[in-house]
Amino acid sequence: MRACLDLKESILPPGSRELGAAYRDLAEAHAAVLDFKQALPFCHKALQLHESTLGSNSVEVAHDRRLLGVIYTGLEQHEQALEQNEMSQKVMKSWGAAGPELLHAEIDAANIKIALGKFDEAVSVLKNVAKQVEKDSDMRALVFISMAKALANQEKVGDTKRCLEIACNILEKKELAAPDKVAEAYVEVSSLYEMVNEFDKAISLLKRSLEMLERIPQAQHMEGNVAARIGWLLLLIGKVSEAVPYLEDAVERMKDSFGPKHYGVGYVYNNLGAAYMEMDRPQSAAQMFAFAKEVMDVSLGPHHSDTIEACQSLANAYSAMGSYAMAMEFQKRVVDSWRNHGPDAKDELKEAIRLYNQIKKKALASLSPEDRATALPEPQEQEQDSDSAKAARQ
């Protein structure tokens, strides 16, 4: 799609509607794989082109603004998302539009309000939409999913479950007609069951979603995310041996879809490491944590809190192996990283120092009486080998 856009930019006039559509198509493609940062500039280009050529009240501009709202939501910039959504609805209403596009925009608005903590406003919007949709329509299912989200955030567990049951009953009837939409909806429903501690139900829906996605070639990018979620939930409820195959599968699927350095791959490696630690396999865990850290160093940066936690996990794994020198090296990196965060991370720094001293104590206890008199060497700040190469060698 990017190559096609480059070609169109070279041959089409600057104000071409076809070029505007190409910008929006590419923005939608990036948003579909949750790459919202890449989606944002292309959506802005589409909006600017359509506004300059068709006017600010055109249907194309309304579509651009609705997509921009979705992208801002993905970036967790909810105020901007709501602003774009409201502007989109205003244009659609000025054209007398009252069909699915407007109703979808209203559901989007309710979801944004939920993210902003405006639960009562969201429920009011959703009740209004519910009056306008058919009883067994997929849009009615979306309304009840969003309603459940608002109720779950208000800790109204019983009402949340009732809304989810209604949504699932509708979705079951749509599995053959719209498997991609239903599979995606099941993922969201499962996350809400997770919020109300119905983990078995959440896992069951995710497995159902994965089975459906595996039959849809264009949904390959979602398969890895769903498999990773199943693995994480199984790990959470203590079914570690069941979790590992899903996590291993998720790593390969996500690498194929997003590339080996995507941040999502790093999180799955981290969960795999945690699973191996639970299974008393610290060597395997160390290698997974090392992979996680390498990915996060690139995708999130070495000073991100999740990257530091991966380094902490690596230190813990080496300590469990009895490789205290390596454990101290990585624990020192953790200490240095939290120290660089300043006063805001004083609690994390205190805990990191405590763990460093604990590892040092274990290391000294493992030495012979003659060697204890000699201080352990301070770990070096940098090494020539990558962390994963060290883990593999260990």
mmCIF file of C-alpha atoms in Angstrom:
data_model
loop_
_atom_site.group_PDB
_atom_site.id
_atom_site.type_symbol
_atom_site.label_atom_id
_atom_site.label_comp_id
_atom_site.label_asym_id
_atom_site.label_seq_id
_atom_site.Cartn_x
_atom_site.Cartn_y
_atom_site.Cartn_z
ATOM 1 C CA MET A 1 0.000 0.000 0.000
ATOM 2 C CA ARG A 2 2.858 2.390 0.734
ATOM 3 C CA ALA A 3 4.443 1.670 -2.655
ATOM 4 C CA CYS A 4 1.082 2.279 -4.322
ATOM 5 C CA LEU A 5 0.719 5.600 -2.475
ATOM 6 C CA ASP A 6 4.222 6.682 -3.518
ATOM 7 C CA LEU A 7 3.302 5.960 -7.133
ATOM 8 C CA LYS A 8 0.050 7.927 -6.874
ATOM 9 C CA GLU A 9 1.875 10.879 -5.294
ATOM 10 C CA SER A 10 4.230 10.954 -8.285
ATOM 11 C CA ILE A 11 1.547 10.874 -11.003
ATOM 12 C CA LEU A 12 -1.648 12.387 -9.546
ATOM 13 C CA PRO A 13 -2.252 16.138 -9.123
ATOM 14 C CA PRO A 14 -1.877 17.391 -5.520
ATOM 15 C CA GLY A 15 -5.622 17.930 -4.992
ATOM 16 C CA SER A 16 -6.765 14.578 -6.366
ATOM 17 C CA ARG A 17 -9.625 12.877 -4.459
ATOM 18 C CA GLU A 18 -8.024 9.549 -5.308
ATOM 19 C CA LEU A 19 -4.874 10.655 -3.501
ATOM 20 C CA GLY A 20 -6.915 11.653 -0.454
ATOM 21 C CA ALA A 21 -8.583 8.244 -0.424
ATOM 22 C CA ALA A 22 -5.150 6.582 -0.666
ATOM 23 C CA TYR A 23 -3.914 8.532 2.371
ATOM 24 C CA ARG A 24 -6.974 7.456 4.368
ATOM 25 C CA ASP A 25 -6.703 3.823 3.240
ATOM 26 C CA LEU A 26 -3.104 3.682 4.454
ATOM 27 C CA ALA A 27 -4.069 5.340 7.749
ATOM 28 C CA GLU A 28 -6.821 2.733 8.220
ATOM 29 C CA ALA A 29 -4.368 -0.085 7.467
ATOM 30 C CA HIS A 30 -1.924 1.175 10.112
ATOM 31 C CA ALA A 31 -4.755 1.640 12.625
ATOM 32 C CA ALA A 32 -5.981 -1.908 11.966
ATOM 33 C CA VAL A 33 -2.647 -3.306 13.195
ATOM 34 C CA LEU A 34 -2.615 -0.848 16.139
ATOM 35 C CA ASP A 35 0.208 1.225 14.645
ATOM 36 C CA PHE A 36 -1.492 4.501 15.509
ATOM 37 C CA LYS A 37 1.632 6.677 15.376
ATOM 38 C CA GLN A 38 2.154 5.722 11.729
ATOM 39 C CA ALA A 39 -1.566 6.146 10.997
ATOM 40 C CA LEU A 40 -1.808 9.704 12.357
ATOM 41 C CA PRO A 41 0.169 11.669 9.708
ATOM 42 C CA PHE A 42 -1.569 9.903 6.800
ATOM 43 C CA CYS A 43 -4.990 10.624 8.270
ATOM 44 C CA HIS A 44 -4.008 14.288 8.709
ATOM 45 C CA LYS A 45 -2.927 14.423 5.057
ATOM 46 C CA ALA A 46 -6.248 12.940 3.941
ATOM 47 C CA LEU A 47 -8.164 15.456 6.062
ATOM 48 C CA GLN A 48 -6.165 18.443 4.803
ATOM 49 C CA LEU A 49 -6.567 17.395 1.175
ATOM 50 C CA HIS A 50 -10.312 16.765 1.470
ATOM 51 C CA GLU A 51 -10.912 20.033 3.360
ATOM 52 C CA SER A 52 -9.035 22.070 0.754
ATOM 53 C CA THR A 53 -10.747 20.456 -2.241
ATOM 54 C CA LEU A 54 -14.224 19.481 -0.992
ATOM 55 C CA GLY A 55 -14.836 21.836 1.923
ATOM 56 C CA SER A 56 -15.025 21.246 5.663
ATOM 57 C CA ASN A 57 -18.622 19.946 5.523
ATOM 58 C CA SER A 58 -18.026 17.166 2.998
ATOM 59 C CA VAL A 59 -18.804 13.504 3.706
ATOM 60 C CA GLU A 60 -15.141 12.634 3.045
ATOM 61 C CA VAL A 61 -14.057 15.063 5.766
ATOM 62 C CA ALA A 62 -16.569 13.460 8.156
ATOM 63 C CA HIS A 63 -15.036 10.039 7.446
ATOM 64 C CA ASP A 64 -11.528 11.424 7.946
ATOM 65 C CA ARG A 65 -12.455 12.977 11.285
ATOM 66 C CA ARG A 66 -14.110 9.802 12.531
ATOM 67 C CA LEU A 67 -10.946 7.829 11.679
ATOM 68 C CA LEU A 68 -8.845 10.528 13.329
ATOM 69 C CA GLY A 69 -10.943 10.054 16.472
ATOM 70 C CA VAL A 70 -10.217 6.314 16.410
ATOM 71 C CA ILE A 71 -6.487 6.992 15.995
ATOM 72 C CA TYR A 72 -6.397 9.519 18.848
ATOM 73 C CA THR A 73 -8.229 6.972 21.008
ATOM 74 C CA GLY A 74 -5.526 4.422 20.191
ATOM 75 C CA LEU A 75 -2.912 6.985 21.219
ATOM 76 C CA GLU A 76 -4.882 7.572 24.460
ATOM 77 C CA GLN A 77 -5.394 11.232 23.533
ATOM 78 C CA HIS A 78 -9.061 11.035 24.453
ATOM 79 C CA GLU A 79 -9.956 14.742 24.518
ATOM 80 C CA GLN A 80 -8.693 15.162 20.940
ATOM 81 C CA ALA A 81 -10.501 11.955 19.975
ATOM 82 C CA LEU A 82 -13.819 13.246 21.334
ATOM 83 C CA GLU A 83 -13.353 16.592 19.578
ATOM 84 C CA GLN A 84 -12.785 14.901 16.199
ATOM 85 C CA ASN A 85 -15.707 12.536 16.771
ATOM 86 C CA GLU A 86 -18.091 15.396 17.582
ATOM 87 C CA MET A 87 -16.966 17.337 14.502
ATOM 88 C CA SER A 88 -17.504 14.233 12.368
ATOM 89 C CA GLN A 89 -21.019 13.736 13.755
ATOM 90 C CA LYS A 90 -21.844 17.403 13.158
ATOM 91 C CA VAL A 91 -20.949 17.089 9.464
ATOM 92 C CA MET A 92 -22.905 13.847 9.061
ATOM 93 C CA LYS A 93 -25.983 15.358 10.718
ATOM 94 C CA SER A 94 -25.757 18.443 8.489
ATOM 95 C CA TRP A 95 -26.081 16.096 5.496
ATOM 96 C CA GLY A 96 -29.074 14.385 7.076
ATOM 97 C CA ALA A 97 -27.147 11.162 7.582
ATOM 98 C CA ALA A 98 -28.809 8.850 10.092
ATOM 99 C CA GLY A 99 -27.499 5.474 9.001
ATOM 100 C CA PRO A 100 -24.852 3.072 10.278
ATOM 101 C CA GLU A 101 -21.989 5.572 9.914
ATOM 102 C CA LEU A 102 -23.580 8.013 12.345
ATOM 103 C CA LEU A 103 -24.580 5.283 14.792
ATOM 104 C CA HIS A 104 -21.037 3.868 14.742
ATOM 105 C CA ALA A 105 -19.717 7.376 15.415
ATOM 106 C CA GLU A 106 -22.056 7.683 18.408
ATOM 107 C CA ILE A 107 -20.830 4.344 19.791
ATOM 108 C CA ASP A 108 -17.249 5.577 19.301
ATOM 109 C CA ALA A 109 -18.165 8.732 21.235
ATOM 110 C CA ALA A 110 -19.569 6.646 24.093
ATOM 111 C CA ASN A 111 -16.363 4.589 24.248
ATOM 112 C CA ILE A 112 -14.279 7.765 24.376
ATOM 113 C CA LYS A 113 -16.458 9.113 27.199
ATOM 114 C CA ILE A 114 -15.891 5.842 29.083
ATOM 115 C CA ALA A 115 -12.123 6.316 28.673
ATOM 116 C CA LEU A 116 -12.544 9.831 30.102
ATOM 117 C CA GLY A 117 -14.499 8.488 33.083
ATOM 118 C CA LYS A 118 -17.800 10.034 31.924
ATOM 119 C CA PHE A 119 -19.752 6.829 32.478
ATOM 120 C CA ASP A 120 -23.259 8.252 32.905
ATOM 121 C CA GLU A 121 -22.914 10.343 29.738
ATOM 122 C CA ALA A 122 -21.710 7.267 27.858
ATOM 123 C CA VAL A 123 -24.646 5.158 29.052
ATOM 124 C CA SER A 124 -27.071 7.906 27.996
ATOM 125 C CA VAL A 125 -25.593 7.952 24.479
ATOM 126 C CA LEU A 126 -25.729 4.156 24.238
ATOM 127 C CA LYS A 127 -29.360 3.974 25.370
ATOM 128 C CA ASN A 128 -30.247 6.420 22.613
ATOM 129 C CA VAL A 129 -28.410 4.323 20.004
ATOM 130 C CA ALA A 130 -30.073 1.121 21.273
ATOM 131 C CA LYS A 131 -33.496 2.590 20.434
ATOM 132 C CA GLN A 132 -32.431 3.068 16.803
ATOM 133 C CA VAL A 133 -30.955 -0.352 15.972
ATOM 134 C CA GLU A 134 -32.585 -3.676 15.116
ATOM 135 C CA LYS A 135 -33.003 -6.249 17.874
ATOM 136 C CA ASP A 136 -30.524 -8.861 16.588
ATOM 137 C CA SER A 137 -28.171 -6.563 14.655
ATOM 138 C CA ASP A 138 -24.412 -6.599 15.119
ATOM 139 C CA MET A 139 -24.659 -2.920 16.024
ATOM 140 C CA ARG A 140 -26.901 -3.804 18.975
ATOM 141 C CA ALA A 141 -24.211 -6.221 20.146
ATOM 142 C CA LEU A 142 -21.654 -3.384 19.996
ATOM 143 C CA VAL A 143 -23.987 -1.181 22.042
ATOM 144 C CA PHE A 144 -24.242 -3.798 24.799
ATOM 145 C CA ILE A 145 -20.480 -4.396 24.770
ATOM 146 C CA SER A 146 -19.879 -0.675 25.302
ATOM 147 C CA MET A 147 -22.633 -0.584 27.932
ATOM 148 C CA ALA A 148 -20.889 -3.449 29.737
ATOM 149 C CA LYS A 149 -17.620 -1.524 29.599
ATOM 150 C CA ALA A 150 -19.204 1.486 31.307
ATOM 151 C CA LEU A 151 -20.846 -0.714 33.951
ATOM 152 C CA ALA A 152 -17.649 -2.710 34.584
ATOM 153 C CA ASN A 153 -15.787 0.526 35.241
ATOM 154 C CA GLN A 154 -18.472 1.379 37.804
ATOM 155 C CA GLU A 155 -17.988 -2.090 39.373
ATOM 156 C CA LYS A 156 -21.595 -3.100 38.612
ATOM 157 C CA VAL A 157 -20.701 -6.741 38.069
ATOM 158 C CA GLY A 158 -24.180 -8.228 37.710
ATOM 159 C CA ASP A 159 -25.328 -5.647 35.160
ATOM 160 C CA THR A 160 -22.039 -6.034 33.283
ATOM 161 C CA LYS A 161 -22.509 -9.793 32.920
ATOM 162 C CA ARG A 162 -26.120 -9.378 31.729
ATOM 163 C CA CYS A 163 -25.014 -6.963 28.997
ATOM 164 C CA LEU A 164 -22.231 -9.326 27.923
ATOM 165 C CA GLU A 165 -24.640 -12.278 27.753
ATOM 166 C CA ILE A 166 -26.977 -10.294 25.484
ATOM 167 C CA ALA A 167 -24.041 -9.307 23.253
ATOM 168 C CA CYS A 168 -22.753 -12.900 23.039
ATOM 169 C CA ASN A 169 -26.201 -14.244 22.129
ATOM 170 C CA ILE A 170 -26.348 -11.815 19.203
ATOM 171 C CA LEU A 171 -22.757 -12.474 18.119
ATOM 172 C CA GLU A 172 -23.250 -16.255 18.044
ATOM 173 C CA LYS A 173 -25.866 -15.796 15.322
ATOM 174 C CA LYS A 174 -23.454 -13.684 13.244
ATOM 175 C CA GLU A 175 -20.415 -15.998 13.291
ATOM 176 C CA LEU A 176 -20.916 -17.352 9.758
ATOM 177 C CA ALA A 177 -22.026 -14.067 8.191
ATOM 178 C CA ALA A 178 -19.299 -11.816 9.637
ATOM 179 C CA PRO A 179 -16.571 -13.966 11.243
ATOM 180 C CA ASP A 180 -13.951 -11.201 11.272
ATOM 181 C CA LYS A 181 -16.193 -8.715 13.093
ATOM 182 C CA VAL A 182 -17.470 -11.347 15.517
ATOM 183 C CA ALA A 183 -13.951 -12.588 16.315
ATOM 184 C CA GLU A 184 -12.847 -9.022 17.054
ATOM 185 C CA ALA A 185 -15.924 -8.453 19.230
ATOM 186 C CA TYR A 186 -15.244 -11.654 21.185
ATOM 187 C CA VAL A 187 -11.789 -10.300 22.047
ATOM 188 C CA GLU A 188 -13.335 -7.159 23.529
ATOM 189 C CA VAL A 189 -16.006 -9.154 25.373
ATOM 190 C CA SER A 190 -13.304 -11.398 26.848
ATOM 191 C CA SER A 191 -11.438 -8.366 28.205
ATOM 192 C CA LEU A 192 -14.615 -7.284 30.009
ATOM 193 C CA TYR A 193 -15.147 -10.752 31.472
ATOM 194 C CA GLU A 194 -11.561 -10.466 32.661
ATOM 195 C CA MET A 195 -12.419 -7.153 34.373
ATOM 196 C CA VAL A 196 -15.119 -8.905 36.426
ATOM 197 C CA ASN A 197 -12.785 -11.852 37.226
ATOM 198 C CA GLU A 198 -14.546 -14.362 34.951
ATOM 199 C CA PHE A 199 -11.249 -15.700 33.630
ATOM 200 C CA ASP A 200 -12.478 -19.069 32.345
ATOM 201 C CA LYS A 201 -15.194 -17.352 30.297
ATOM 202 C CA ALA A 202 -12.641 -14.849 28.977
ATOM 203 C CA ILE A 203 -10.258 -17.630 27.905
ATOM 204 C CA SER A 204 -13.074 -19.609 26.281
ATOM 205 C CA LEU A 205 -14.097 -16.627 24.143
ATOM 206 C CA LEU A 206 -10.502 -15.921 23.135
ATOM 207 C CA LYS A 207 -10.026 -19.530 22.027
ATOM 208 C CA ARG A 208 -13.222 -19.266 20.003
ATOM 209 C CA SER A 209 -11.991 -16.029 18.457
ATOM 210 C CA LEU A 210 -8.635 -17.601 17.572
ATOM 211 C CA GLU A 211 -10.326 -20.541 15.831
ATOM 212 C CA MET A 212 -12.323 -18.093 13.700
ATOM 213 C CA LEU A 213 -9.339 -15.873 12.899
ATOM 214 C CA GLU A 214 -7.274 -18.848 11.726
ATOM 215 C CA ARG A 215 -9.815 -19.319 8.920
ATOM 216 C CA ILE A 216 -9.527 -15.679 7.774
ATOM 217 C CA PRO A 217 -6.289 -15.015 5.808
ATOM 218 C CA GLN A 218 -6.486 -11.225 6.165
ATOM 219 C CA ALA A 219 -6.778 -11.495 9.976
ATOM 220 C CA GLN A 220 -3.306 -12.975 10.502
ATOM 221 C CA HIS A 221 -2.142 -9.866 12.383
ATOM 222 C CA MET A 222 -4.776 -10.494 15.075
ATOM 223 C CA GLU A 223 -3.924 -14.159 15.655
ATOM 224 C CA GLY A 224 -0.691 -13.443 17.522
ATOM 225 C CA ASN A 225 -2.346 -10.888 19.808
ATOM 226 C CA VAL A 226 -5.164 -13.294 20.689
ATOM 227 C CA ALA A 227 -2.790 -16.227 21.294
ATOM 228 C CA ALA A 228 -0.657 -13.979 23.518
ATOM 229 C CA ARG A 229 -3.728 -12.950 25.499
ATOM 230 C CA ILE A 230 -4.783 -16.565 26.019
ATOM 231 C CA GLY A 231 -1.284 -17.444 27.225
ATOM 232 C CA TRP A 232 -1.173 -14.496 29.603
ATOM 233 C CA LEU A 233 -4.562 -15.338 31.149
ATOM 234 C CA LEU A 234 -3.637 -19.007 31.559
ATOM 235 C CA LEU A 235 -0.441 -17.877 33.277
ATOM 236 C CA LEU A 236 -2.471 -15.552 35.498
ATOM 237 C CA ILE A 237 -4.723 -18.355 36.781
ATOM 238 C CA GLY A 238 -1.805 -20.726 37.346
ATOM 239 C CA LYS A 239 -2.200 -22.983 34.294
ATOM 240 C CA VAL A 240 1.438 -22.483 33.353
ATOM 241 C CA SER A 241 2.009 -25.606 31.240
ATOM 242 C CA GLU A 242 -1.074 -24.736 29.153
ATOM 243 C CA ALA A 243 0.103 -21.136 28.777
ATOM 244 C CA VAL A 244 3.527 -21.897 27.291
ATOM 245 C CA PRO A 245 2.390 -23.307 23.888
ATOM 246 C CA TYR A 246 0.119 -20.293 23.327
ATOM 247 C CA LEU A 247 2.901 -17.858 24.233
ATOM 248 C CA GLU A 248 5.443 -19.648 22.026
ATOM 249 C CA ASP A 249 2.951 -19.628 19.159
ATOM 250 C CA ALA A 250 2.171 -15.945 19.758
ATOM 251 C CA VAL A 251 5.845 -14.967 19.483
ATOM 252 C CA GLU A 252 6.181 -16.533 16.036
ATOM 253 C CA ARG A 253 2.878 -15.136 14.755
ATOM 254 C CA MET A 254 3.646 -11.623 15.995
ATOM 255 C CA LYS A 255 7.170 -11.655 14.578
ATOM 256 C CA ASP A 256 5.718 -12.624 11.191
ATOM 257 C CA SER A 257 3.058 -9.892 11.328
ATOM 258 C CA PHE A 258 4.848 -6.988 13.023
ATOM 259 C CA GLY A 259 8.559 -7.784 12.837
ATOM 260 C CA PRO A 260 10.943 -9.148 15.505
ATOM 261 C CA LYS A 261 11.435 -5.800 17.288
ATOM 262 C CA HIS A 262 7.757 -4.891 17.799
ATOM 263 C CA TYR A 263 7.046 -4.018 21.435
ATOM 264 C CA GLY A 264 4.292 -6.659 21.576
ATOM 265 C CA VAL A 265 6.869 -9.359 20.853
ATOM 266 C CA GLY A 266 8.881 -8.122 23.831
ATOM 267 C CA TYR A 267 5.912 -8.455 26.177
ATOM 268 C CA VAL A 268 5.226 -12.019 25.031
ATOM 269 C CA TYR A 269 8.886 -12.950 25.570
ATOM 270 C CA ASN A 270 8.580 -11.448 29.050
ATOM 271 C CA ASN A 271 5.514 -13.580 29.813
ATOM 272 C CA LEU A 272 7.301 -16.660 28.479
ATOM 273 C CA GLY A 273 10.176 -15.921 30.830
ATOM 274 C CA ALA A 274 7.753 -15.652 33.739
ATOM 275 C CA ALA A 275 6.204 -18.999 32.742
ATOM 276 C CA TYR A 276 9.599 -20.713 32.633
ATOM 277 C CA MET A 277 10.450 -19.288 36.066
ATOM 278 C CA GLU A 278 7.212 -20.789 37.418
ATOM 279 C CA MET A 279 8.257 -24.120 35.877
ATOM 280 C CA ASP A 280 11.663 -23.899 37.620
ATOM 281 C CA ARG A 281 13.509 -23.482 34.318
ATOM 282 C CA PRO A 282 15.626 -20.382 35.046
ATOM 283 C CA GLN A 283 18.003 -20.972 32.117
ATOM 284 C CA SER A 284 15.130 -20.866 29.622
ATOM 285 C CA ALA A 285 13.623 -17.935 31.514
ATOM 286 C CA ALA A 286 16.878 -15.965 31.319
ATOM 287 C CA GLN A 287 16.998 -16.367 27.554
ATOM 288 C CA MET A 288 13.377 -15.192 27.167
ATOM 289 C CA PHE A 289 13.940 -12.188 29.453
ATOM 290 C CA ALA A 290 17.076 -11.320 27.474
ATOM 291 C CA PHE A 291 15.087 -11.426 24.220
ATOM 292 C CA ALA A 292 12.395 -9.269 25.857
ATOM 293 C CA LYS A 293 14.944 -6.696 26.991
ATOM 294 C CA GLU A 294 16.566 -6.485 23.551
ATOM 295 C CA VAL A 295 13.199 -5.902 21.878
ATOM 296 C CA MET A 296 12.131 -3.326 24.466
ATOM 297 C CA ASP A 297 15.473 -1.511 24.264
ATOM 298 C CA VAL A 298 14.673 -0.868 20.596
ATOM 299 C CA SER A 299 10.895 -0.416 20.677
ATOM 300 C CA LEU A 300 10.408 1.382 24.018
ATOM 301 C CA GLY A 301 13.895 2.629 24.853
ATOM 302 C CA PRO A 302 16.271 1.488 27.628
ATOM 303 C CA HIS A 303 14.788 3.882 30.215
ATOM 304 C CA HIS A 304 11.155 2.789 29.837
ATOM 305 C CA SER A 305 9.784 1.214 33.024
ATOM 306 C CA ASP A 306 8.857 -2.020 31.217
ATOM 307 C CA THR A 307 12.393 -2.321 29.836
ATOM 308 C CA ILE A 308 13.795 -1.866 33.330
ATOM 309 C CA GLU A 309 11.407 -4.538 34.649
ATOM 310 C CA ALA A 310 12.648 -6.934 31.948
ATOM 311 C CA CYS A 311 16.200 -6.258 33.135
ATOM 312 C CA GLN A 312 15.042 -6.922 36.711
ATOM 313 C CA SER A 313 13.519 -10.240 35.630
ATOM 314 C CA LEU A 314 16.795 -11.139 33.926
ATOM 315 C CA ALA A 315 18.694 -10.451 37.151
ATOM 316 C CA ASN A 316 16.215 -12.623 39.072
ATOM 317 C CA ALA A 317 16.641 -15.489 36.599
ATOM 318 C CA TYR A 318 20.442 -15.392 36.816
ATOM 319 C CA SER A 319 20.195 -15.322 40.611
ATOM 320 C CA ALA A 320 17.927 -18.394 40.537
ATOM 321 C CA MET A 321 20.541 -20.137 38.369
ATOM 322 C CA GLY A 322 23.280 -19.311 40.862
ATOM 323 C CA SER A 323 25.024 -17.097 38.275
ATOM 324 C CA TYR A 324 25.517 -14.323 40.784
ATOM 325 C CA ALA A 325 28.057 -12.248 38.861
ATOM 326 C CA MET A 326 25.651 -11.953 35.916
ATOM 327 C CA ALA A 327 22.742 -11.320 38.297
ATOM 328 C CA MET A 328 24.646 -8.482 39.967
ATOM 329 C CA GLU A 329 25.545 -6.960 36.616
ATOM 330 C CA PHE A 330 21.922 -6.732 35.511
ATOM 331 C CA GLN A 331 20.722 -5.699 38.962
ATOM 332 C CA LYS A 332 23.219 -2.832 38.893
ATOM 333 C CA ARG A 333 21.753 -1.746 35.550
ATOM 334 C CA VAL A 334 18.329 -1.726 37.196
ATOM 335 C CA VAL A 335 19.649 0.420 40.050
ATOM 336 C CA ASP A 336 21.282 2.862 37.616
ATOM 337 C CA SER A 337 18.138 3.068 35.480
ATOM 338 C CA TRP A 338 15.827 3.855 38.394
ATOM 339 C CA ARG A 339 18.362 6.354 39.731
ATOM 340 C CA ASN A 340 18.213 8.162 36.374
ATOM 341 C CA HIS A 341 14.429 8.492 36.785
ATOM 342 C CA GLY A 342 14.981 10.890 39.684
ATOM 343 C CA PRO A 343 12.784 11.434 42.782
ATOM 344 C CA ASP A 344 9.655 9.980 41.143
ATOM 345 C CA ALA A 345 11.223 6.510 41.252
ATOM 346 C CA LYS A 346 12.609 6.585 44.796
ATOM 347 C CA ASP A 347 10.579 3.530 45.898
ATOM 348 C CA GLU A 348 11.673 1.519 42.857
ATOM 349 C CA LEU A 349 15.294 2.564 43.452
ATOM 350 C CA LYS A 350 15.118 1.533 47.113
ATOM 351 C CA GLU A 351 13.790 -1.913 46.158
ATOM 352 C CA ALA A 352 16.398 -2.336 43.396
ATOM 353 C CA ILE A 353 19.221 -1.549 45.839
ATOM 354 C CA ARG A 354 17.759 -4.012 48.363
ATOM 355 C CA LEU A 355 17.721 -6.750 45.718
ATOM 356 C CA TYR A 356 21.279 -5.895 44.652
ATOM 357 C CA ASN A 357 22.486 -6.310 48.235
ATOM 358 C CA GLN A 358 20.512 -9.543 48.548
ATOM 359 C CA ILE A 359 22.193 -10.993 45.448
ATOM 360 C CA LYS A 360 25.585 -9.840 46.705
ATOM 361 C CA LYS A 361 24.949 -11.584 50.028
ATOM 362 C CA LYS A 362 24.063 -14.829 48.209
ATOM 363 C CA ALA A 363 27.160 -14.482 46.041
ATOM 364 C CA LEU A 364 29.440 -14.071 49.054
ATOM 365 C CA ALA A 365 27.811 -17.049 50.794
ATOM 366 C CA SER A 366 28.545 -19.217 47.763
ATOM 367 C CA LEU A 367 32.291 -18.438 47.847
ATOM 368 C CA SER A 368 34.911 -20.410 49.712
ATOM 369 C CA PRO A 369 36.206 -18.821 52.964
ATOM 370 C CA GLU A 370 39.450 -17.776 51.242
ATOM 371 C CA ASP A 371 37.624 -16.055 48.368
ATOM 372 C CA ARG A 372 35.211 -14.180 50.642
ATOM 373 C CA ALA A 373 38.002 -11.888 51.706
ATOM 374 C CA THR A 374 38.263 -10.635 48.134
ATOM 375 C CA ALA A 375 35.550 -8.164 47.144
ATOM 376 C CA LEU A 376 33.335 -9.185 44.260
ATOM 377 C CA PRO A 377 34.158 -7.175 41.155
ATOM 378 C CA GLU A 378 31.678 -4.476 40.226
ATOM 379 C CA PRO A 379 29.692 -5.434 37.124
ATOM 380 C CA GLN A 380 30.716 -3.592 33.983
ATOM 381 C CA GLU A 381 28.347 -1.055 32.455
ATOM 382 C CA GLN A 382 28.601 -2.440 28.914
ATOM 383 C CA GLU A 383 29.434 -5.731 27.292
ATOM 384 C CA GLN A 384 30.357 -6.611 23.725
ATOM 385 C CA ASP A 385 27.851 -9.466 23.505
ATOM 386 C CA SER A 386 24.097 -8.981 23.422
ATOM 387 C CA ASP A 387 22.082 -9.940 26.497
ATOM 388 C CA SER A 388 20.379 -12.802 24.643
ATOM 389 C CA ALA A 389 23.761 -14.160 23.504
ATOM 390 C CA LYS A 390 24.945 -14.191 27.121
ATOM 391 C CA ALA A 391 21.769 -15.969 28.191
ATOM 392 C CA ALA A 392 22.172 -18.598 25.484
ATOM 393 C CA ARG A 393 25.787 -19.164 26.504
ATOM 394 C CA GLN A 394 24.776 -19.587 30.152
#
